[in-house]
Coordinates of C-alpha atoms and ligand atoms in Angstrom, one line a residue:
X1 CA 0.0 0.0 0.0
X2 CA 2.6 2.4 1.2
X3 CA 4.8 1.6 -1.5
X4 CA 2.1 2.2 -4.1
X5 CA 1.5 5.7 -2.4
X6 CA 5.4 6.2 -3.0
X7 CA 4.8 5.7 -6.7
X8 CA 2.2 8.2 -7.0
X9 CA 4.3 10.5 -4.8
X10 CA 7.5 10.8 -7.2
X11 CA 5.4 11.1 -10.3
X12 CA 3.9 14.1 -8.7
X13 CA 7.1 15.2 -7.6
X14 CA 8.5 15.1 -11.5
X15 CA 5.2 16.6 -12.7
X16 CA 5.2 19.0 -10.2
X17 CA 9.3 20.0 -10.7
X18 CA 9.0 19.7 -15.0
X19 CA 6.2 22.6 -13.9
X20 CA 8.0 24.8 -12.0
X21 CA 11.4 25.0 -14.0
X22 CA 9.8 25.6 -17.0
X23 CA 7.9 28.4 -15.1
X24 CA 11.4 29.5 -13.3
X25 CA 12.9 29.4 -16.9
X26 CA 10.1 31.8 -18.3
X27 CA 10.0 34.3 -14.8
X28 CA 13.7 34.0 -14.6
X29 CA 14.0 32.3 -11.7
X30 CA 17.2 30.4 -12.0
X31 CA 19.4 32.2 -9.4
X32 CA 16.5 31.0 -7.7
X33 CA 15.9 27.5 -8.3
X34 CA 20.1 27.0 -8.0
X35 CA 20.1 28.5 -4.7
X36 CA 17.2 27.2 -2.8
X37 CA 15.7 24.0 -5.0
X38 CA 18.8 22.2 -6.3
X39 CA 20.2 21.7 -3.0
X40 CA 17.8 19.2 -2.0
X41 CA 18.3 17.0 -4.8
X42 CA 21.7 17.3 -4.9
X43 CA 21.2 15.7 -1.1
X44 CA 18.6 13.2 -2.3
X45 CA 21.3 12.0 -4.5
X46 CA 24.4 12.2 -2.2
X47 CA 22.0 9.6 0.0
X48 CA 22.0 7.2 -3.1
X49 CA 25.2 7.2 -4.1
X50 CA 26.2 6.5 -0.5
X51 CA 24.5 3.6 0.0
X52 CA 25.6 1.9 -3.1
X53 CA 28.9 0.8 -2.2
X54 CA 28.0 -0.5 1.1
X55 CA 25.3 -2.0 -0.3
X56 CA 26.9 -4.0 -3.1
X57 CA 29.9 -5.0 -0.8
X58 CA 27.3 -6.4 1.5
X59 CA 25.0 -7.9 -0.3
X60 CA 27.3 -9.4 -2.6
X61 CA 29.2 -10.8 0.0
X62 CA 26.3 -12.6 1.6
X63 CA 25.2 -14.0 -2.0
X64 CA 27.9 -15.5 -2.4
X65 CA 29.0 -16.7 0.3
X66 CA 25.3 -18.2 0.9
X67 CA 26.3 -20.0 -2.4
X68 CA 27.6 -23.3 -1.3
X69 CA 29.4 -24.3 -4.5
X70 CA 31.4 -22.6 -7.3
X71 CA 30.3 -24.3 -10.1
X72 CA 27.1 -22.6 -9.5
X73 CA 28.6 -18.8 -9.5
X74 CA 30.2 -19.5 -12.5
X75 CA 26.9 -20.8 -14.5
X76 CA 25.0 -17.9 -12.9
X77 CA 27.8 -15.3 -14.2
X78 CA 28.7 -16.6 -17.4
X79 CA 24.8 -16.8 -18.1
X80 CA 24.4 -13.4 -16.9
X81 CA 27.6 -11.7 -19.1
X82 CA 26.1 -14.1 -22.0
X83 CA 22.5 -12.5 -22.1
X84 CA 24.2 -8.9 -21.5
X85 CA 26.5 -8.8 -24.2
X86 CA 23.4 -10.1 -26.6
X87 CA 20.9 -7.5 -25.5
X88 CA 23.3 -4.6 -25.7
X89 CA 23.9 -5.9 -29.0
X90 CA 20.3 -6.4 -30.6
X91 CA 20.0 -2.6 -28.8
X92 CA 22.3 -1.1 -31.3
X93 CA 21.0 -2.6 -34.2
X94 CA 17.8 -1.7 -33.1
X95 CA 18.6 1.7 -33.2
X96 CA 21.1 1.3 -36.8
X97 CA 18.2 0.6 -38.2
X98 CA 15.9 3.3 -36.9
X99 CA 18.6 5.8 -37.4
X100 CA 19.4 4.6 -41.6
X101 CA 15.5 5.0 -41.7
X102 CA 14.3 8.2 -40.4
X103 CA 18.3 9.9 -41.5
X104 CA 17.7 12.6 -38.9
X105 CA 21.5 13.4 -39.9
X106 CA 19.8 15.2 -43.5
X107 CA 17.6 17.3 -41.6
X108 CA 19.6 19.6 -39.6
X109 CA 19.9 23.3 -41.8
X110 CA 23.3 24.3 -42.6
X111 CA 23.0 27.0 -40.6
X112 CA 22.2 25.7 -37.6
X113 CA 24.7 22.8 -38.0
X114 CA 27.6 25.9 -37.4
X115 CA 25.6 27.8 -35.0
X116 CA 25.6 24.3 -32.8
X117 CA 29.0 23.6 -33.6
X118 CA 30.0 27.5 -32.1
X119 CA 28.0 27.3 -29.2
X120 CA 29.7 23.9 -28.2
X121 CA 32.6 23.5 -29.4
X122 CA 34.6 24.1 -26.4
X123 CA 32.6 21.4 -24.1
X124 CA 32.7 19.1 -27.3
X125 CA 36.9 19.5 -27.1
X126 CA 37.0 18.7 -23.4
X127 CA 34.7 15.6 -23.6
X128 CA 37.4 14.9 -26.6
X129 CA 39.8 14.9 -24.5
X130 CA 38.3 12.7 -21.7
X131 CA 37.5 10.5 -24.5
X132 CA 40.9 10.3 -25.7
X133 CA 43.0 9.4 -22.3
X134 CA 40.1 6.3 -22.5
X135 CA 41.3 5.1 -26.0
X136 CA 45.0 5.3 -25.4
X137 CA 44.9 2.8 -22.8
X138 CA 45.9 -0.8 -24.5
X139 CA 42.8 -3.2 -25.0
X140 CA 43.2 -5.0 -21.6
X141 CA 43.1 -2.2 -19.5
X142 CA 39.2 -2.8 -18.9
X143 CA 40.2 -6.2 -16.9
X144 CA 43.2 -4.3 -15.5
X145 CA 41.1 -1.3 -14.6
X146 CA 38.8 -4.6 -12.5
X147 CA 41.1 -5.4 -9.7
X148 CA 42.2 -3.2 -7.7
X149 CA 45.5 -2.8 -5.5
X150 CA 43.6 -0.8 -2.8
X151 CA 40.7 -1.7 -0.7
X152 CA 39.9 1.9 0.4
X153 CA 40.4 3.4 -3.2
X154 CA 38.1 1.6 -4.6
X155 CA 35.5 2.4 -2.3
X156 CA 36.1 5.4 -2.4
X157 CA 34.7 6.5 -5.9
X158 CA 31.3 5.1 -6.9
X159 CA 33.1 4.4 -10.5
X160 CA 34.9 2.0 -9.5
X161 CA 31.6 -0.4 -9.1
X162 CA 33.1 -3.0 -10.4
X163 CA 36.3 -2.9 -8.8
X164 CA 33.9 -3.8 -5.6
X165 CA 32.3 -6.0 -7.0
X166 CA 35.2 -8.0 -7.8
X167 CA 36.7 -7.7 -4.1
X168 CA 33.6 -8.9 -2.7
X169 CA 33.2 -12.1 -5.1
X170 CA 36.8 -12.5 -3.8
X171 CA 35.6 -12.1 0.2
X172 CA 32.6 -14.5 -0.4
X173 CA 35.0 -17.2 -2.0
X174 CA 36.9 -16.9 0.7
X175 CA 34.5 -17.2 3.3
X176 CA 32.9 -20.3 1.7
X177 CA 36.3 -22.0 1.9
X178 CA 37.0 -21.6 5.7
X179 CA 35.6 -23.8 8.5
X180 CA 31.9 -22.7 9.1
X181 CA 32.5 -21.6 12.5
X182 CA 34.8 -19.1 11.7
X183 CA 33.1 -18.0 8.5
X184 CA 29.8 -17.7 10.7
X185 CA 30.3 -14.5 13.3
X186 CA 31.8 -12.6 9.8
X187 CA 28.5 -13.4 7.7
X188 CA 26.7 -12.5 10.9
X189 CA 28.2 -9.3 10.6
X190 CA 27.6 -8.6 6.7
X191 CA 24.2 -10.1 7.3
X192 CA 23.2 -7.6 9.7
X193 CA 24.8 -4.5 8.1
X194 CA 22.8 -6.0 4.7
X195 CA 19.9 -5.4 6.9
X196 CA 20.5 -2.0 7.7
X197 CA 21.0 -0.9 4.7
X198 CA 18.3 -2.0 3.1
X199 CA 16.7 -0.3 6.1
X200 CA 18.4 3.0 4.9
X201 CA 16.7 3.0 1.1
X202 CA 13.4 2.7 2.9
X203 CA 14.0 5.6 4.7
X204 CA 15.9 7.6 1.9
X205 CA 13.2 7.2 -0.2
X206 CA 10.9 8.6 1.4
X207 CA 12.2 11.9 0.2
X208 CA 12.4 10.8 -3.2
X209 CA 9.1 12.8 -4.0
X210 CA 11.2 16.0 -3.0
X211 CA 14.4 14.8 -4.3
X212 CA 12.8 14.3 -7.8
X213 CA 11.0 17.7 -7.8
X214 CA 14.0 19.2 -7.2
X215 CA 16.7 17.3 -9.8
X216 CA 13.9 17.7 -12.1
X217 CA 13.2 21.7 -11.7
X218 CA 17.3 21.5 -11.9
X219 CA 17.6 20.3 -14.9
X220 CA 15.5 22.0 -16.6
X221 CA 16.7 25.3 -15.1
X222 CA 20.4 24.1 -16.2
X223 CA 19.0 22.8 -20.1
X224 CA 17.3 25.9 -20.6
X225 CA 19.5 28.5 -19.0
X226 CA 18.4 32.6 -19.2
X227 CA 17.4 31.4 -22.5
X228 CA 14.2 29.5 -23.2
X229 CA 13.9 30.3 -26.4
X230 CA 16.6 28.6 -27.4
X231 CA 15.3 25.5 -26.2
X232 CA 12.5 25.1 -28.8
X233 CA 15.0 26.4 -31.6
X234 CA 17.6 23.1 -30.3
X235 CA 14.2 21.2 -30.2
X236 CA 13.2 22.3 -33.3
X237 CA 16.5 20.8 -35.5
X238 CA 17.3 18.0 -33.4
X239 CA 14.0 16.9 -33.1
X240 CA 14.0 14.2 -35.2
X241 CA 17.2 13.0 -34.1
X242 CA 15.6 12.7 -30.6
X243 CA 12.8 11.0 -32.1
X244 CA 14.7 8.7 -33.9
X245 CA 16.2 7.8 -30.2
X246 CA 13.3 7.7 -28.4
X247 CA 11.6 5.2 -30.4
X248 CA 14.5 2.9 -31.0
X249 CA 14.4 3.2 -26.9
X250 CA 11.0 2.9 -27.0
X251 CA 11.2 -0.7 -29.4
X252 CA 13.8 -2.3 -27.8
X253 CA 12.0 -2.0 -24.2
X254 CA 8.7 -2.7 -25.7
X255 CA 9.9 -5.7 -27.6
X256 CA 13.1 -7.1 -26.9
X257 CA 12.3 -6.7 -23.3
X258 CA 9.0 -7.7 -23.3
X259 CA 9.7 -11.0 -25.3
X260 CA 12.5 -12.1 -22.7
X261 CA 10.4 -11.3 -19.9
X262 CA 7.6 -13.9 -21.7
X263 CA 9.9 -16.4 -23.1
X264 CA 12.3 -16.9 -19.6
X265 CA 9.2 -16.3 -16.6
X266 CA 5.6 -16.4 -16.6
X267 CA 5.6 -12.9 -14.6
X268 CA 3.1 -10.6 -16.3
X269 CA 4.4 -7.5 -17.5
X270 CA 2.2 -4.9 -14.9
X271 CA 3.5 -6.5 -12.1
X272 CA 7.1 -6.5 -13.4
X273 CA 6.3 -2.3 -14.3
X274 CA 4.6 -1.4 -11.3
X275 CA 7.4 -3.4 -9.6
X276 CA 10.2 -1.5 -10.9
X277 CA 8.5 1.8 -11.3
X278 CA 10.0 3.6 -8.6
X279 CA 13.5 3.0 -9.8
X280 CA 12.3 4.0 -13.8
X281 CA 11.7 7.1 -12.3
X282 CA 14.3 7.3 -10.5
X283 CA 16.7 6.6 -13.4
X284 CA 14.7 9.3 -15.2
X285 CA 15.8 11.8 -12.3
X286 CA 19.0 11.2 -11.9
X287 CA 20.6 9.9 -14.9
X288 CA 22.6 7.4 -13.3
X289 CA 22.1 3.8 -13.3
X290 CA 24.7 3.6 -10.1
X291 CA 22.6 6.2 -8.3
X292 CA 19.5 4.2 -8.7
X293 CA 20.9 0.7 -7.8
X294 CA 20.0 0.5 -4.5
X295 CA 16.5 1.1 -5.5
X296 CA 16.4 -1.4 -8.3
X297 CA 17.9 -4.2 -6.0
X298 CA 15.3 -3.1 -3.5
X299 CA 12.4 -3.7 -6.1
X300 CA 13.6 -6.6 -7.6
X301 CA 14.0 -8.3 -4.6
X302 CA 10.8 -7.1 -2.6
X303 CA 8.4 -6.2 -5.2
X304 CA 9.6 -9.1 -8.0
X305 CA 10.6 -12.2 -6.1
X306 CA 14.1 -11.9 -7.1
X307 CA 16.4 -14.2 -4.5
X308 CA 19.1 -12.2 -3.2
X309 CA 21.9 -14.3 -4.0
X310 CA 20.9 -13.6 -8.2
X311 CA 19.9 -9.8 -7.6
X312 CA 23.3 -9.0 -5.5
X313 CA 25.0 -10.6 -8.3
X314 CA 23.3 -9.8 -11.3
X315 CA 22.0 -5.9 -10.4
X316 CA 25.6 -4.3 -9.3
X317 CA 27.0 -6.1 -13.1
X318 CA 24.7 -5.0 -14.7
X319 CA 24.4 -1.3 -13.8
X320 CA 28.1 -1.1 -14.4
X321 CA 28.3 -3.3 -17.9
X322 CA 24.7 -3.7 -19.5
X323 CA 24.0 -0.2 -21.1
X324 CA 21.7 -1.0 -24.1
X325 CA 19.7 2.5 -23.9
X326 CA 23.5 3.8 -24.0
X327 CA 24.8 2.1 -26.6
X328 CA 21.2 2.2 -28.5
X329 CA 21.7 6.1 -28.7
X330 CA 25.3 5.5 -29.3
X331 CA 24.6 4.0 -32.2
X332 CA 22.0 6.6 -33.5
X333 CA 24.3 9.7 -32.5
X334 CA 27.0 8.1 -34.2
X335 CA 24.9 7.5 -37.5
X336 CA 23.3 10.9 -37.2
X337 CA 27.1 12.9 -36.7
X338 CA 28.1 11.0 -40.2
X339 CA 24.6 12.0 -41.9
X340 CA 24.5 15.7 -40.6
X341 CA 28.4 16.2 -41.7
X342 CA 27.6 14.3 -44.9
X343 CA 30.1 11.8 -44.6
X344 CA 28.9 8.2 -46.2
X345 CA 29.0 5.3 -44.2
X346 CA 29.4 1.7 -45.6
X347 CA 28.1 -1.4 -44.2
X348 CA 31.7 -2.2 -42.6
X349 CA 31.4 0.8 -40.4
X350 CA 27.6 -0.1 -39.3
X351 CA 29.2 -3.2 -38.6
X352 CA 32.6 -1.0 -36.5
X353 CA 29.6 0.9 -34.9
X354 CA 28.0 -2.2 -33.7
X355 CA 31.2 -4.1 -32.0
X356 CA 32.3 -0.7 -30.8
X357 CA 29.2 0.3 -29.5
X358 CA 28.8 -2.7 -27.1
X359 CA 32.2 -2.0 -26.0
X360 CA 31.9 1.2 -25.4
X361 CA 29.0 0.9 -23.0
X362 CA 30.2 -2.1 -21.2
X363 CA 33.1 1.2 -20.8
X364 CA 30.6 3.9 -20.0
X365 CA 30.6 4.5 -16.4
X366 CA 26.9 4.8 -14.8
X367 CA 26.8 8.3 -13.9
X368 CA 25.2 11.5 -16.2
X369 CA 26.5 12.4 -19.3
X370 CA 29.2 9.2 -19.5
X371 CA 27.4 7.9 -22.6
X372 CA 28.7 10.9 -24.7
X373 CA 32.1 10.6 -24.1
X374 CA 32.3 7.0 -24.8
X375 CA 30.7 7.8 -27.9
X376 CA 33.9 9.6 -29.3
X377 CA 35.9 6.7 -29.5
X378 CA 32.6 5.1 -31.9
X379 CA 33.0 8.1 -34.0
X380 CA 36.9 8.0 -34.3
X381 CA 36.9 4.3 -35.1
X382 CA 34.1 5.4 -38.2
X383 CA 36.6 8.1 -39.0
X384 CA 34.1 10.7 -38.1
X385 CA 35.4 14.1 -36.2
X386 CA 35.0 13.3 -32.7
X387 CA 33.9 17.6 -32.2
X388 CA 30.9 16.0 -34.3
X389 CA 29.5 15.6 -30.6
X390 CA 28.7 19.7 -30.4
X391 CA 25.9 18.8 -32.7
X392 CA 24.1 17.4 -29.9
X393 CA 25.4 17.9 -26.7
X394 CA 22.5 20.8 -26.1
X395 CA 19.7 17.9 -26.1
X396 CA 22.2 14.9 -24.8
X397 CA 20.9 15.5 -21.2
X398 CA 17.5 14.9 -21.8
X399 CA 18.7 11.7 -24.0
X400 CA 20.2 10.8 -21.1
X401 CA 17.4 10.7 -18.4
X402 CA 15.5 8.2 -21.2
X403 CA 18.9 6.2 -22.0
X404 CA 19.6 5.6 -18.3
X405 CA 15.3 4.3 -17.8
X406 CA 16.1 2.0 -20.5
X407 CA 19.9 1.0 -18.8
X408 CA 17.9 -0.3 -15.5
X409 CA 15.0 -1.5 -16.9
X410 CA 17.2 -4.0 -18.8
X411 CA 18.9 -4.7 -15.5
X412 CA 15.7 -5.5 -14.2
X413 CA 14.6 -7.6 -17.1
X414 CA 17.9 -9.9 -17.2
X415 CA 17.8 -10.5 -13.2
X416 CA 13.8 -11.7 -13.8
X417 CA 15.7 -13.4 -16.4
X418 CA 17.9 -15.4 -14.7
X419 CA 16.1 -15.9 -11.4
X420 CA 13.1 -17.5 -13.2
X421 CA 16.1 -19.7 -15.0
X422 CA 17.7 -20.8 -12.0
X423 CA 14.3 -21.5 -9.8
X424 CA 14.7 -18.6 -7.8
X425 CA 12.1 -16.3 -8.4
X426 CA 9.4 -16.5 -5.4
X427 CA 6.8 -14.8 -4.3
X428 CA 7.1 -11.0 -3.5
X429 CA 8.3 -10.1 0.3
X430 CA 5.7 -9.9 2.3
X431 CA 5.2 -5.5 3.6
X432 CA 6.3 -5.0 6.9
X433 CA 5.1 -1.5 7.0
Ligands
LIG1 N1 23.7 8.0 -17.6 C1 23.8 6.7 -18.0 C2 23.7 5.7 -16.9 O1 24.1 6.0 -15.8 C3 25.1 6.5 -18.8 C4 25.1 7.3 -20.0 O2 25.5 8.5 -20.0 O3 24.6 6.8 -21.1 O4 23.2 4.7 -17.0

């Protein structure tokens, strides 16, 4: 009941914020809104992101080391990387063939093509520049980049996700392999902590409704700056660029989605939506898929019946790795840069863009805006001019907020996935509250 309530609380808190920063954007109210409004989702968000390291470390930790046998991590994580890799991929053909299609790229006027170029240029150049420390590292350096040398380093940045999740498949296997009795007062301790945290997103999200508000009246303020009118004119000649993303986004959650949730568990698709609701929105809020992972673990496991041991595994992966809204738009961005420059591209670079593009998002870390830089090395390996990205970096952010819904619904979907496949999707957790 109460959780329901929560639902209808953040949608009015997004409705409510979309309202007033397009009203602080028309009465000039953004000294305003960044002074007193931002702040509290700026907190709201702070509370996420400090939860999810603790929260992975734990949880993992007790997955696995709940796991009484090796053999079966391994089936559960190589069945897990398996259906990743395979969504991301359908994802960006999905959207290469939206994008050859519509060809958004031959509908941008000259004009505004250099006006777009002027006004970004100088952001495009510094995302080219974080894009190009990325590509000179040697094709390793993703593994490397896994394990880490320090314990406290890696917890110390959220981006380093995976670096945790790798020390605390290493604690787990440990603690499996010593005599119960010793392993026991540990996992009593991880156990516990596990609890309270999941204690913690309860309460944190009970200011979600005012957390939302405020990102969302943020943004906003930020997109549209003193200038609203500029806005609809960005609007106006990316548009169907943006369409051509949206419904590739729209497609591949509607279908692809859809047909694995039918094929692998008999869960109907309301109760998997109004299950994972709260974290779509969320997503759509915050533009981070790490941000939101605390919440998506919480719904999967409470609201969908996901065991613990396959959502602490599979949900932490998966919001660090499995990006298919990213590399989706990826894909169309990079398509749309060639068409809008009038450069050709043959069916050997649709096929670059595909292999690159699943890289690059497995690559793309799972905060705001990530998805663009990664996108630079997609557009050098077409031999496209990486400062092709000031062409739309003025609408990326609102991409972005879609992109990241479609990120963690996918998590969502592939932990149904392989819960149902491994006999370990029950009923939903009874409410305490
Ligand atoms: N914001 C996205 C995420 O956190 C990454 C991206 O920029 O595409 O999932």
């Amino acid at each position: 009941m109460f959780k329901m309530q929560l639902y209808w609380q953040i949608i009015i808190g997004l409705v409510l914020g979309l309202a007033f920063g397009i009203a602080s954007a028309i009465i000039g109210w953004g000294g305003f809104t960044t002074a007193w409004v931002a702040p509290f989702g700026t907190i709201f968000i702070s509370l996420l992101k400090l939860i999810a390291v603790p929260l992975v470390l734990t949880s993992l930790i007790t997955g696995v080391a709940s796991l009484s046998d090796l053999r079966k991590l391994s089936r559960i994580g190589g069945k897990t990387i398996t259906i990743y890799v395979i969504t991301t991929a359908i994802a960006v053909t999905i959207g290469l063939v939206i994008v050859n299609i519509l060809q958004p790229g031959n509908n941008v006027p000259d004009d505004m093509q250099i006006k777009l170029q002027e006004t970004y240029q100088a952001d495009a150049s510094s995302r080219a520049g974080s894009a190009q420390e990325v590509k000179e590292r040697g094709p390793l350096q993703p593994i490397v980049d896994m394990v880490p040398s320090n314990f406290f380093q890696s917890a110390s940045s959220n981006r380093n996700m995976l670096q945790v999740v790798f020390i605390a498949l290493l604690v787990g296997i440990g603690l499996i392999q010593i005599p119960k009795k010793k392993a026991k007062p540990v996992l009593d301790v991880f156990e516990g902590l596990n609890d309270v945290i999941i204690k913690l997103v309860d309460i944190i999200m009970l200011m979600a409704p005012i957390g939302v508000f405020a990102l969302i009246a943020q943004t906003i303020n930020t997109v549209a700056g003193e200038d609203p009118g500029q806005v609809a004119e960005l609007l106006g000649a990316l548009g169907y660029y943006m369409i051509a993303v949206i419904i590739g986004l729209g497609i591949h959650m509607a279908v692809t989605y859809t047909a694995i949730l039918r094929s692998y568990s008999k869960m109907p698709l309301k109760t998997f939506y109004t299950g994972i609701g709260p974290a779509q929105l969320l997503a759509f809020s915050t533009s981070s898929s790490g941000a939101t992972l605390p919440v998506t673990m919480e719904r999967c496991e409470d609201e969908l019946g996901v065991s613990e041991e396959v959502s602490s595994f599979v949900l932490p992966l998966g919001a660090t790795i499995n990006m298919d809204g990213t590399a989706l738009y990826q894909a169309v961005a990079a398509v749309f840069i060639s068409q809008a420059l009038g450069l050709d591209l043959d069916v050997g670079d649709q096929l670059t863009i595909v292999l690159t593009a699943v890289l690059a998002s497995i690559g793309t870390a799972a905060v705001p805006g990530a998805g663009i830089i990664m996108l630079v090395i997609i557009l050098e390996a077409i031999g496209v001019p990486s400062t092709g990205i000031a062409l739309i970096l003025g609408v990326d952010r609102i991409l972005d907020m879609l992109r990241t819904v479609v990120n963690v619904t996918g998590d969502a979907t592939i932990a149904v996935t392989i819960a149902a496949s491994e006999g370990q999707l029950g009923p939903p957790k009874p409410k305490a509250d």
